[in-house]
Amino acid sequence: MDSEPVASVAPGVAMPQTILELLADRAGRIGILPAILSWQRAALNYQDLHLQALRIRRQLRALAIGPKDRVALVLPNGPEMAVAFLGVAASAACAPLNPLYREAEFDFFLEDLDPRAILVSAGQATPARTVAERRGIRIVDVIANASSRDGEIALDAPAGHAADDRDPPEPDDVALILHTSGTTARPKMVPLSQRNLCASAAHIAATLGLSTSDRCLNVMPLFHIHGLIGAVLSSLSAGASVFCAPGFLVRDFGAWLAQARPTWYTAVPTMHQAILAHARESSAILKRAPLRFIRSSSSPLPPPVMEELERVLGAPVIEAYGMTEASHQIASNPIPPGIRKPGSVGLPAGPQVAVVSESDSSFLAAGNTGEVVIRGASVTDGYLGNPEANARSFTDGWFRTGDQGYIDQDGYLFLTGRLKELINRGGEKISPREIDEALLRHPAVEQALAFGMPDTRLGEEVAAAVVLRDGDGATEQELRRFVAGRLAHFKVPRRIVILDALPKGPTGKPQRIGLAQKLALPEAQTEESPDDVIMPAATETERALQTIWSELLQVAEPGVTQRFRDLGGDSMTAMLLVSRVSAEFMIDIELLDLFDAPTIRAQAELIDSMRSMPGDAHPRAHEQS
């Protein structure tokens, strides 16, 4: 790459280089200020948070787990997950995993990670336990003290030595490992160092002008870089506080605003849209919220949604651009009175940002479109164990994002497309190859090619084209059910098209990009299949479920035979569905139960059968007071 001036932003204060340094510094300077809190108990202040991190560190050391070791984390959203992440990441390489994964997915990720231990909630039934036991991975229970402060936890592990300072974390030690999807290979492991995370958190805090008087309402999942760094660590870097919600429950959003009194929250566009759809019921609370700004990231926010958010919540919306390899934030529109340009993801907000020619990697002048490249303290040095991906993605110290765009004369970045073939389903980055491999396990499938098709609500949906073996027959619905048993529900193709041959490009290779248009799938979306026929509710349970689905999915009257994911349900709304069903019908129901019963009718039958069980045969973890 030729030399070319590039833009960057740096924080105005010295940055700690490790998470432990950050927590120790904040404990020493603002120790009594609240750090972590929720709706349940007293807040955890910075002194207590630092002590919690030290306690977790000692217990991990007692298990012979050091800075070079990996520890998987499978915990639900909330203050306990936030504290566990901070404690583990301050001591070892923390690898949070989505609690919604199925057994096969846990098996893949735990094989890939090869962790020394896995942390799960005490008493939590999760396929992760089954896989860990089979693989001989140490299982450590995380015990929350219900009578204590928010986020105060203990590990079911040896106490360790009180003055155990062995192997202090270094800035270049890996603090966080996340998987990012690949288009032509298995998902890649992104190692983010202590320095990467601290730099990114400081950049976000500086961009947003965060201070000790700010409070973030976090509704993002804490197995995702957006929640971990964009909300939690950025707040702590500024000495601010973060209110950790148990996920995203739109009907409780107004109550959280009223209780937490946050100055900002950050979310993906689908969450913002859900808040607007529910705004009528909580308009008075929303208008009284002391929000200084609203942040949106992970996928493009439609301009009408931005305008409506600002009108309803009375605060400016700050759109940002980021990715895992950059420890989250790359660019951001500035806080007013800074100029926010419609359609732009803003100014460089951490890493240096440039645009290069896709043909020869030469730097391009303002206004010219090419591939967006980045470098800086928050950018990973390379993927783990993947020299081929590193050779493709890193050139002369620059990381090639795979996104296409241009920088205008004022330095604002505009994204115009995506060079990669990843499917961006409402912020969920999905690897097409993962779908291919699941389909190819079906005995009737000879070839498979997954791709993204346009979706008005999510931006993109998952679709696939398959070629069946001679003499074998399989229907679209049969293939969808087959994949649903192997992948998380949001990865199951919305449409599967059965073809005689896969369309090929000029080189003779099957091409994913543009396949939805070639197959006319936007028009095919309007065709009605038997599963899409809208049938009315026939029982009280079905009518109650219909109300819950309508609120979660913003669908006026969902049919009782329509599938949850087909109506826009994703991994976040699925967690909310479990919570709503458990509370509404006073039963303990597992997420996998609802996945196996994907329609209102099937769920109603399951719920009625559970409620008809004798009291002593009906397991229930909690009773309403």
Coordinates of C-alpha atoms in Angstrom, one line a residue:
M1 CA 0.0 0.0 0.0
D2 CA 1.3 3.5 -0.9
S3 CA 1.6 6.1 1.9
E4 CA -1.4 8.2 2.4
P5 CA -2.7 10.5 5.2
V6 CA -5.4 8.9 7.2
A7 CA -7.7 10.0 9.9
S8 CA -8.0 8.8 13.5
V9 CA -9.2 9.9 16.9
A10 CA -7.4 9.2 20.3
P11 CA -8.7 9.7 23.8
G12 CA -7.6 12.7 25.7
V13 CA -6.4 10.9 28.8
A14 CA -3.8 8.2 29.4
M15 CA -5.2 4.7 28.8
P16 CA -4.7 1.7 31.2
Q17 CA -3.2 -1.1 29.2
T18 CA -5.0 -4.0 31.0
I19 CA -8.4 -4.5 32.4
L20 CA -7.0 -5.2 35.8
E21 CA -5.1 -1.8 35.6
L22 CA -8.3 -0.1 34.6
L23 CA -10.3 -1.5 37.5
A24 CA -7.5 -0.8 40.0
D25 CA -7.2 2.8 38.8
R26 CA -10.9 3.5 39.0
A27 CA -11.2 1.8 42.4
G28 CA -8.4 4.0 43.7
R29 CA -9.8 7.3 42.3
I30 CA -13.6 6.9 42.3
G31 CA -14.0 3.7 44.4
I32 CA -17.3 4.6 46.1
L33 CA -19.1 5.5 42.8
P34 CA -21.5 2.9 41.4
A35 CA -20.1 0.7 38.6
I36 CA -22.5 -2.2 38.0
L37 CA -26.2 -2.2 38.9
S38 CA -29.6 -3.6 37.9
W39 CA -33.1 -3.5 39.1
Q40 CA -32.6 -6.0 41.9
R41 CA -30.2 -5.0 44.6
A42 CA -27.7 -2.4 45.7
A43 CA -25.1 -1.3 43.1
L44 CA -21.6 -2.7 43.0
N45 CA -19.2 0.2 43.3
Y46 CA -15.7 0.4 41.7
Q47 CA -13.9 -0.8 44.9
D48 CA -16.1 -3.9 45.1
L49 CA -15.8 -4.5 41.4
H50 CA -12.1 -4.5 41.6
L51 CA -12.2 -6.9 44.6
Q52 CA -14.5 -9.2 42.7
A53 CA -12.1 -9.3 39.8
L54 CA -9.2 -10.1 42.1
R55 CA -11.2 -12.8 43.8
I56 CA -12.0 -14.4 40.4
R57 CA -8.4 -14.1 39.5
R58 CA -7.2 -15.9 42.6
Q59 CA -9.7 -18.7 42.1
L60 CA -8.7 -19.2 38.5
R61 CA -5.0 -19.3 39.6
A62 CA -6.0 -21.9 42.2
L63 CA -7.3 -24.0 39.3
A64 CA -3.9 -23.5 37.5
I65 CA -5.5 -21.2 35.0
G66 CA -3.1 -18.4 33.9
P67 CA -3.1 -15.6 31.4
K68 CA -2.3 -17.8 28.4
D69 CA -5.3 -20.2 29.1
R70 CA -8.8 -19.9 27.7
V71 CA -12.0 -19.9 29.8
A72 CA -15.4 -20.3 28.1
L73 CA -18.3 -18.4 29.6
V74 CA -22.0 -19.5 29.2
L75 CA -24.1 -17.2 31.4
P76 CA -27.4 -15.3 30.9
N77 CA -27.4 -11.5 30.5
G78 CA -27.3 -9.4 33.7
P79 CA -24.9 -8.0 36.2
E80 CA -23.4 -11.4 37.1
M81 CA -22.4 -12.0 33.5
A82 CA -20.8 -8.5 33.3
V83 CA -18.8 -9.1 36.4
A84 CA -17.8 -12.7 35.4
F85 CA -16.6 -11.3 32.0
L86 CA -14.5 -8.6 33.7
G87 CA -13.0 -11.0 36.2
V88 CA -12.1 -13.7 33.7
A89 CA -10.9 -11.3 31.1
A90 CA -8.6 -9.6 33.7
S91 CA -7.0 -13.0 34.4
A92 CA -7.1 -15.2 31.3
A93 CA -8.5 -15.4 27.7
C94 CA -12.3 -15.1 28.1
A95 CA -14.5 -16.7 25.5
P96 CA -18.2 -15.9 26.0
L97 CA -20.6 -18.1 24.1
N98 CA -24.2 -17.6 23.2
P99 CA -26.4 -19.5 25.7
L100 CA -28.9 -20.2 22.9
Y101 CA -26.5 -22.5 21.0
R102 CA -27.6 -26.1 20.5
E103 CA -25.4 -29.0 21.6
A104 CA -23.8 -29.4 18.1
E105 CA -22.8 -25.8 18.1
F106 CA -21.4 -25.9 21.6
D107 CA -19.5 -29.0 20.5
F108 CA -17.9 -27.1 17.6
F109 CA -17.0 -24.0 19.6
L110 CA -15.6 -25.9 22.6
E111 CA -13.5 -28.1 20.3
D112 CA -12.2 -25.0 18.5
L113 CA -11.5 -23.1 21.7
D114 CA -10.1 -26.0 23.7
P115 CA -10.7 -24.1 27.0
R116 CA -9.2 -25.1 30.4
A117 CA -12.6 -24.5 32.0
I118 CA -16.1 -23.4 31.3
L119 CA -18.2 -21.2 33.6
V120 CA -21.9 -21.8 33.8
S121 CA -24.6 -20.7 36.2
A122 CA -25.1 -23.0 39.2
G123 CA -28.1 -25.2 38.6
Q124 CA -28.4 -24.1 34.9
A125 CA -29.4 -26.9 32.5
T126 CA -27.5 -26.2 29.3
P127 CA -26.2 -28.4 26.5
A128 CA -22.8 -26.8 27.2
R129 CA -22.6 -28.9 30.4
T130 CA -23.2 -32.1 28.4
V131 CA -20.5 -31.2 25.8
A132 CA -18.0 -30.1 28.5
E133 CA -18.4 -33.3 30.4
R134 CA -18.0 -35.4 27.2
R135 CA -14.8 -33.4 26.3
G136 CA -13.4 -33.5 29.8
I137 CA -13.5 -29.8 30.2
R138 CA -13.6 -28.6 33.9
I139 CA -17.0 -27.1 34.7
V140 CA -17.0 -24.3 37.2
D141 CA -20.4 -23.1 38.6
V142 CA -21.0 -19.4 39.0
I143 CA -23.0 -18.8 42.2
A144 CA -24.8 -15.5 42.5
N145 CA -25.4 -14.2 46.0
A146 CA -29.1 -13.2 45.9
S147 CA -29.0 -11.3 49.2
S148 CA -25.9 -9.2 48.2
R149 CA -25.1 -6.5 45.7
D150 CA -25.7 -6.6 42.0
G151 CA -23.2 -8.7 40.2
E152 CA -21.6 -10.2 43.4
I153 CA -20.7 -13.7 42.5
A154 CA -18.5 -16.6 43.7
L155 CA -17.0 -19.5 41.7
D156 CA -17.4 -23.0 42.9
A157 CA -13.6 -23.4 43.0
P158 CA -10.7 -23.2 45.5
A159 CA -10.4 -19.9 47.2
G160 CA -6.7 -19.3 46.1
H161 CA -4.1 -17.3 48.0
A162 CA -5.1 -13.8 49.2
A163 CA -1.9 -12.3 47.8
D164 CA -1.6 -14.3 44.6
D165 CA 0.1 -12.0 42.2
R166 CA 1.5 -14.6 39.9
D167 CA 1.5 -14.0 36.2
P168 CA 0.0 -10.5 36.1
P169 CA -1.7 -9.9 32.7
E170 CA 0.4 -8.1 30.2
P171 CA -1.0 -5.6 27.6
D172 CA -0.4 -8.1 24.7
D173 CA -2.0 -11.0 26.5
V174 CA -5.3 -12.2 25.0
A175 CA -8.2 -11.0 27.1
L176 CA -11.2 -11.9 24.8
I177 CA -11.7 -14.5 22.1
L178 CA -14.8 -14.2 19.9
H179 CA -15.7 -16.1 16.7
T180 CA -16.5 -14.3 13.6
S181 CA -18.1 -16.0 10.7
G182 CA -16.2 -16.9 7.5
T183 CA -17.5 -17.2 4.0
T184 CA -15.4 -20.0 2.6
A185 CA -14.0 -21.6 5.7
R186 CA -14.9 -22.4 9.3
P187 CA -15.7 -19.4 11.6
K188 CA -12.5 -17.6 12.6
M189 CA -11.3 -17.0 16.1
V190 CA -10.5 -13.3 16.8
P191 CA -8.1 -12.8 19.7
L192 CA -8.4 -9.4 21.3
S193 CA -5.6 -8.3 23.7
Q194 CA -5.8 -6.4 26.9
R195 CA -4.5 -3.4 25.0
N196 CA -7.1 -3.8 22.2
L197 CA -10.0 -3.8 24.7
C198 CA -8.7 -0.9 26.8
A199 CA -8.0 1.2 23.7
S200 CA -11.4 0.6 22.2
A201 CA -13.3 1.3 25.5
A202 CA -11.3 4.6 25.8
H203 CA -12.1 5.5 22.2
I204 CA -15.8 5.0 22.6
A205 CA -15.8 6.9 25.9
A206 CA -14.0 9.8 24.2
T207 CA -16.3 9.8 21.2
L208 CA -19.4 9.9 23.3
G209 CA -18.0 12.3 25.9
L210 CA -18.7 9.9 28.7
S211 CA -18.0 11.0 32.3
T212 CA -18.7 9.8 35.9
S213 CA -22.2 11.4 35.6
D214 CA -23.2 9.1 32.8
R215 CA -25.1 5.8 33.0
C216 CA -25.6 3.3 30.2
L217 CA -28.7 1.0 30.0
N218 CA -27.3 -2.2 28.5
V219 CA -29.8 -4.3 26.7
M220 CA -27.3 -6.0 24.3
P221 CA -26.3 -9.6 24.9
L222 CA -23.0 -9.9 26.8
F223 CA -21.6 -12.7 24.5
H224 CA -21.4 -10.0 21.8
I225 CA -18.7 -7.4 21.3
H226 CA -21.3 -4.6 21.1
G227 CA -22.5 -5.3 24.7
L228 CA -19.2 -6.2 26.2
I229 CA -17.2 -3.2 24.9
G230 CA -19.7 -0.8 23.4
A231 CA -21.7 -0.7 26.6
V232 CA -19.9 -2.2 29.6
L233 CA -16.2 -1.6 29.2
S234 CA -16.7 1.9 27.6
S235 CA -18.7 3.0 30.7
L236 CA -16.1 1.7 33.1
S237 CA -13.3 3.3 31.2
A238 CA -15.0 6.7 31.8
G239 CA -15.8 6.0 35.4
A240 CA -19.5 5.9 34.5
S241 CA -22.0 3.2 35.6
V242 CA -23.9 0.6 33.6
F243 CA -27.3 -0.8 34.3
C244 CA -27.4 -4.4 33.2
A245 CA -30.8 -5.6 32.0
P246 CA -31.5 -9.4 31.7
G247 CA -31.5 -9.1 27.9
F248 CA -34.0 -7.1 25.8
L249 CA -37.6 -7.1 26.9
V250 CA -39.4 -4.4 25.1
R251 CA -42.4 -4.2 27.5
D252 CA -40.0 -3.6 30.4
F253 CA -37.9 -1.0 28.6
G254 CA -39.9 1.9 29.9
A255 CA -39.7 0.6 33.4
W256 CA -35.9 0.2 33.1
L257 CA -35.6 3.8 31.9
A258 CA -37.6 5.0 34.9
Q259 CA -35.6 3.0 37.4
A260 CA -32.1 3.3 36.0
R261 CA -32.4 6.9 34.8
P262 CA -29.7 6.3 32.1
T263 CA -28.1 9.1 30.1
W264 CA -27.8 6.7 27.1
Y265 CA -28.3 3.3 25.7
T266 CA -26.9 1.4 22.8
A267 CA -28.6 -1.2 20.6
V268 CA -29.0 -2.7 17.2
P269 CA -31.6 -1.3 14.8
T270 CA -34.2 -4.1 15.3
M271 CA -34.2 -3.2 19.0
H272 CA -34.8 0.4 18.3
Q273 CA -37.6 -0.5 16.0
A274 CA -39.2 -2.7 18.7
I275 CA -39.0 0.2 21.2
L276 CA -40.8 2.5 18.8
A277 CA -43.5 -0.1 18.1
H278 CA -44.1 -0.3 21.9
A279 CA -43.7 3.4 22.5
R280 CA -47.5 4.1 22.6
E281 CA -47.8 2.1 25.8
S282 CA -44.9 3.8 27.6
S283 CA -44.9 7.2 25.9
A284 CA -45.0 9.1 29.2
I285 CA -42.0 7.3 30.7
L286 CA -40.0 7.6 27.5
K287 CA -40.5 11.3 27.3
R288 CA -39.3 11.7 30.9
A289 CA -36.1 9.7 30.3
P290 CA -33.0 11.8 30.9
L291 CA -31.3 10.5 27.8
R292 CA -28.4 12.6 26.5
F293 CA -28.1 10.5 23.4
I294 CA -29.0 7.1 21.8
R295 CA -26.4 4.9 20.1
S296 CA -27.0 2.5 17.2
S297 CA -24.5 0.1 15.8
S298 CA -23.9 -3.4 14.2
S299 CA -26.1 -2.8 11.1
P300 CA -27.5 0.2 9.2
L301 CA -30.3 2.2 10.9
P302 CA -33.0 3.3 8.5
P303 CA -33.3 7.1 8.4
P304 CA -37.1 7.1 9.2
V305 CA -36.3 5.0 12.4
M306 CA -33.7 7.4 13.4
E307 CA -36.0 10.4 13.0
E308 CA -38.8 8.7 14.9
L309 CA -36.4 7.7 17.8
E310 CA -35.3 11.2 18.2
R311 CA -38.8 12.5 18.2
V312 CA -40.2 9.9 20.7
L313 CA -37.2 9.9 23.1
G314 CA -36.1 13.5 22.7
A315 CA -32.4 12.7 22.2
P316 CA -30.0 12.6 19.3
V317 CA -29.2 9.2 17.7
I318 CA -25.5 8.5 17.2
E319 CA -24.9 5.9 14.5
A320 CA -21.6 4.0 14.7
Y321 CA -19.8 1.4 12.7
G322 CA -17.7 -1.4 14.1
M323 CA -16.7 -5.1 13.9
T324 CA -15.2 -7.7 16.2
E325 CA -11.7 -7.4 14.7
A326 CA -11.6 -3.7 15.8
S327 CA -12.7 -4.5 19.3
H328 CA -16.1 -3.0 18.2
Q329 CA -15.9 0.7 17.2
I330 CA -14.3 1.9 13.9
A331 CA -16.2 5.1 13.2
S332 CA -19.0 7.1 14.7
N333 CA -21.1 10.2 14.1
P334 CA -20.2 12.9 16.7
I335 CA -22.3 14.0 19.6
P336 CA -24.0 17.3 18.9
P337 CA -23.1 20.1 18.2
G338 CA -20.9 18.0 16.0
I339 CA -22.3 17.4 12.6
R340 CA -24.1 14.1 11.9
K341 CA -24.3 13.3 8.2
P342 CA -27.3 11.3 7.0
G343 CA -26.2 8.0 5.5
S344 CA -22.7 8.2 7.0
V345 CA -21.3 6.1 9.8
G346 CA -19.3 9.1 10.8
L347 CA -15.8 10.0 11.5
P348 CA -12.9 7.6 12.4
A349 CA -13.4 6.9 16.1
G350 CA -10.5 4.9 17.2
P351 CA -8.6 3.1 14.5
Q352 CA -7.1 4.9 11.5
V353 CA -9.4 4.5 8.5
A354 CA -8.6 4.6 4.8
V355 CA -10.0 3.4 1.5
V356 CA -8.0 1.3 -1.0
S357 CA -8.4 0.2 -4.5
E358 CA -9.8 -3.4 -4.7
S359 CA -7.5 -4.1 -7.7
D360 CA -4.0 -3.0 -6.5
S361 CA -4.6 -1.9 -2.8
S362 CA -3.4 1.6 -3.5
F363 CA -4.9 4.3 -1.3
L364 CA -7.7 6.3 -2.8
A365 CA -8.4 10.0 -2.5
A366 CA -11.6 11.4 -0.9
G367 CA -14.8 10.6 -2.8
N368 CA -13.5 7.4 -4.5
T369 CA -15.0 4.1 -3.6
G370 CA -13.0 1.1 -2.6
E371 CA -12.4 -1.3 0.3
V372 CA -12.3 0.1 3.8
V373 CA -9.1 -0.7 5.7
I374 CA -8.2 0.0 9.3
R375 CA -5.2 -0.2 11.7
G376 CA -4.6 0.9 15.3
A377 CA -4.3 0.0 19.0
S378 CA -7.8 -1.5 19.1
V379 CA -7.4 -3.8 16.0
T380 CA -6.4 -7.4 16.4
D381 CA -3.0 -8.6 15.2
G382 CA -4.6 -11.6 13.4
Y383 CA -6.8 -14.6 13.6
L384 CA -5.9 -17.6 15.7
G385 CA -4.5 -20.6 13.8
N386 CA -5.6 -19.3 10.4
P387 CA -2.6 -18.1 8.3
E388 CA -4.7 -18.2 5.0
A389 CA -7.2 -15.7 6.5
N390 CA -4.5 -13.6 7.9
A391 CA -2.8 -13.4 4.5
R392 CA -6.0 -12.3 2.9
S393 CA -7.1 -9.9 5.6
F394 CA -3.9 -8.1 6.6
T395 CA -1.7 -6.1 4.3
D396 CA 1.2 -3.9 5.5
G397 CA -0.3 -3.6 8.9
W398 CA -3.8 -2.7 7.7
F399 CA -6.8 -4.9 8.2
R400 CA -9.1 -5.3 5.2
T401 CA -12.7 -5.0 6.5
G402 CA -14.4 -6.5 3.4
D403 CA -16.7 -3.4 3.4
Q404 CA -16.9 -1.1 0.5
G405 CA -17.2 2.7 0.9
Y406 CA -15.6 6.1 0.5
I407 CA -14.5 9.0 2.7
D408 CA -15.8 12.4 1.8
Q409 CA -13.9 15.7 1.8
D410 CA -14.8 16.3 5.5
G411 CA -13.5 12.9 6.6
Y412 CA -16.9 11.2 7.0
L413 CA -17.1 7.5 6.0
F414 CA -19.9 6.3 3.9
L415 CA -20.4 2.5 3.4
T416 CA -21.8 1.5 0.0
G417 CA -21.8 -2.3 0.2
R418 CA -20.1 -5.4 1.5
L419 CA -17.5 -7.3 -0.3
K420 CA -17.8 -10.3 2.0
E421 CA -20.6 -12.8 1.5
L422 CA -21.6 -12.8 5.2
I423 CA -25.3 -12.7 5.8
N424 CA -26.2 -9.8 8.1
R425 CA -29.5 -10.7 9.6
G426 CA -30.5 -7.8 11.8
G427 CA -26.9 -7.5 13.2
E428 CA -26.4 -11.3 13.4
K429 CA -23.4 -12.1 11.2
I430 CA -24.1 -15.6 9.8
S431 CA -21.6 -17.7 7.8
P432 CA -23.1 -19.1 4.6
R433 CA -20.7 -22.1 4.7
E434 CA -22.1 -23.1 8.1
I435 CA -25.5 -23.4 6.5
D436 CA -24.0 -25.2 3.5
E437 CA -22.5 -27.8 5.7
A438 CA -25.7 -28.4 7.7
L439 CA -27.7 -28.9 4.5
L440 CA -25.0 -31.2 3.0
R441 CA -25.5 -33.6 6.0
H442 CA -28.9 -34.4 4.6
P443 CA -28.6 -37.7 2.6
A444 CA -30.7 -36.2 -0.3
V445 CA -28.6 -33.1 -0.8
E446 CA -25.7 -33.2 -3.3
Q447 CA -24.9 -29.5 -3.4
A448 CA -25.9 -26.5 -1.2
L449 CA -25.2 -22.8 -1.4
A450 CA -26.5 -20.4 1.3
F451 CA -26.8 -16.7 0.7
G452 CA -28.6 -13.6 1.9
M453 CA -31.9 -12.4 0.4
P454 CA -33.5 -8.9 1.0
D455 CA -35.7 -8.5 4.1
T456 CA -37.5 -5.3 4.8
R457 CA -37.3 -5.7 8.6
L458 CA -33.9 -7.4 9.2
G459 CA -32.0 -6.1 6.2
E460 CA -31.2 -9.7 5.1
E461 CA -32.7 -13.1 5.7
V462 CA -31.1 -16.5 5.2
A463 CA -31.8 -18.4 2.0
A464 CA -30.2 -21.4 0.3
A465 CA -30.2 -23.2 -3.0
V466 CA -29.7 -27.0 -3.2
V467 CA -29.3 -29.6 -5.8
L468 CA -30.7 -33.1 -4.8
R469 CA -29.0 -36.4 -5.6
D470 CA -30.5 -38.4 -8.5
G471 CA -33.4 -40.4 -7.3
D472 CA -33.6 -38.7 -4.0
G473 CA -36.5 -36.5 -3.0
A474 CA -36.8 -33.9 -0.2
T475 CA -39.1 -31.0 0.2
E476 CA -38.2 -27.4 1.3
Q477 CA -40.0 -27.9 4.6
E478 CA -38.2 -31.2 5.3
L479 CA -34.8 -29.6 4.7
R480 CA -35.7 -26.6 6.9
R481 CA -36.7 -29.0 9.7
F482 CA -33.4 -30.9 9.2
V483 CA -31.3 -27.8 9.5
A484 CA -33.3 -26.6 12.5
G485 CA -32.2 -29.6 14.4
R486 CA -28.5 -28.7 13.9
L487 CA -28.2 -24.9 14.0
A488 CA -29.6 -22.1 16.1
H489 CA -33.0 -21.0 14.9
F490 CA -31.9 -17.7 13.4
K491 CA -29.5 -19.5 11.0
V492 CA -32.2 -21.8 9.5
P493 CA -33.0 -20.6 5.9
R494 CA -36.2 -18.8 5.4
R495 CA -36.3 -20.1 1.9
I496 CA -34.7 -23.2 0.3
V497 CA -34.9 -23.3 -3.5
I498 CA -34.4 -26.8 -5.1
L499 CA -32.6 -26.5 -8.4
D500 CA -31.2 -28.8 -11.1
A501 CA -27.8 -27.0 -11.0
L502 CA -26.3 -24.1 -9.0
P503 CA -25.9 -20.8 -10.9
K504 CA -22.2 -20.2 -11.6
G505 CA -20.2 -17.1 -12.3
P506 CA -17.7 -16.4 -15.2
T507 CA -15.0 -18.6 -13.5
G508 CA -17.3 -21.6 -13.2
K509 CA -17.6 -21.3 -9.4
P510 CA -21.0 -21.0 -7.7
Q511 CA -21.6 -17.4 -6.6
R512 CA -23.6 -16.3 -3.6
I513 CA -23.7 -12.6 -4.3
G514 CA -26.7 -11.6 -6.3
L515 CA -28.2 -15.1 -6.2
A516 CA -31.4 -13.8 -4.5
Q517 CA -32.0 -11.5 -7.5
K518 CA -31.2 -14.2 -10.0
L519 CA -33.7 -16.5 -8.4
A520 CA -36.3 -13.8 -8.0
L521 CA -36.6 -14.5 -4.3
P522 CA -37.9 -11.0 -3.4
E523 CA -41.0 -11.9 -5.4
A524 CA -41.0 -15.5 -4.0
Q525 CA -41.3 -14.0 -0.5
T526 CA -44.9 -13.1 -1.2
E527 CA -45.9 -16.6 -2.2
E528 CA -47.8 -18.3 0.6
S529 CA -46.8 -21.7 1.8
P530 CA -49.0 -23.9 4.0
D531 CA -46.9 -22.8 7.0
D532 CA -47.7 -19.1 6.3
V533 CA -51.5 -19.4 6.2
I534 CA -52.8 -17.1 8.9
M535 CA -55.2 -19.1 11.1
P536 CA -57.0 -17.6 14.1
A537 CA -56.5 -18.6 17.7
A538 CA -58.9 -21.3 18.9
T539 CA -58.1 -21.6 22.6
E540 CA -57.4 -19.2 25.5
T541 CA -53.8 -20.3 25.6
E542 CA -53.4 -19.6 21.9
R543 CA -55.0 -16.2 22.3
A544 CA -52.6 -15.3 25.2
L545 CA -49.6 -16.5 23.1
Q546 CA -50.8 -14.6 20.1
T547 CA -50.7 -11.4 22.3
I548 CA -47.2 -12.2 23.5
W549 CA -45.9 -12.9 19.9
S550 CA -47.6 -9.7 18.6
E551 CA -45.8 -7.6 21.2
L552 CA -42.4 -9.2 20.7
L553 CA -42.5 -9.3 16.9
Q554 CA -44.6 -6.3 16.2
V555 CA -46.9 -8.4 14.1
A556 CA -50.6 -7.3 14.3
E557 CA -52.1 -10.8 14.4
P558 CA -49.7 -13.7 14.0
G559 CA -51.3 -16.9 12.7
V560 CA -51.2 -19.9 15.1
T561 CA -49.4 -22.0 12.5
Q562 CA -46.8 -19.5 11.5
R563 CA -43.2 -20.1 12.8
F564 CA -41.6 -17.7 15.2
R565 CA -38.5 -17.1 13.2
D566 CA -40.4 -16.7 10.0
L567 CA -42.1 -13.7 11.5
G568 CA -38.7 -12.1 12.3
G569 CA -37.9 -13.8 15.6
D570 CA -34.2 -13.8 16.4
S571 CA -31.9 -15.0 19.2
M572 CA -32.8 -12.0 21.4
T573 CA -36.6 -12.1 21.0
A574 CA -36.4 -15.9 21.6
M575 CA -35.0 -15.3 25.0
L576 CA -37.7 -12.8 25.7
L577 CA -40.3 -15.3 24.6
V578 CA -39.1 -17.8 27.2
S579 CA -39.3 -15.2 29.9
R580 CA -42.8 -14.1 28.9
V581 CA -44.2 -17.6 28.6
S582 CA -42.7 -18.6 32.0
A583 CA -44.2 -15.6 33.8
E584 CA -47.6 -15.6 32.0
F585 CA -48.3 -19.3 32.5
M586 CA -46.3 -19.9 35.7
I587 CA -44.3 -22.7 34.3
D588 CA -40.6 -23.5 33.9
I589 CA -40.0 -23.9 30.2
E590 CA -36.7 -24.3 28.4
L591 CA -35.7 -22.5 25.2
L592 CA -35.2 -25.8 23.4
D593 CA -38.8 -26.7 24.2
L594 CA -40.0 -23.6 22.4
F595 CA -37.7 -24.3 19.5
D596 CA -39.2 -27.8 19.2
A597 CA -42.6 -26.2 19.2
P598 CA -42.1 -23.3 16.8
T599 CA -45.7 -22.2 16.3
I600 CA -48.4 -20.7 18.6
R601 CA -50.5 -23.9 18.2
A602 CA -47.6 -26.2 19.1
Q603 CA -46.5 -24.0 22.0
A604 CA -50.1 -23.9 23.3
E605 CA -50.3 -27.7 23.3
L606 CA -47.0 -27.9 25.1
I607 CA -48.0 -25.3 27.7
D608 CA -51.4 -26.9 28.3
S609 CA -49.8 -30.3 28.8
M610 CA -47.3 -28.9 31.3
R611 CA -50.0 -27.1 33.3
S612 CA -52.1 -30.3 33.5
M613 CA -49.3 -32.1 35.3
P614 CA -49.7 -32.7 39.1
G615 CA -48.1 -30.1 41.3
D616 CA -45.4 -32.4 42.6
A617 CA -44.5 -33.5 39.1
H618 CA -44.3 -30.0 37.8
P619 CA -40.8 -28.6 38.2
R620 CA -40.7 -25.0 39.1
A621 CA -37.6 -23.0 40.1
H622 CA -39.4 -20.0 41.4
E623 CA -42.8 -19.1 42.7
Q624 CA -44.6 -15.8 42.5
S625 CA -45.1 -14.0 45.8

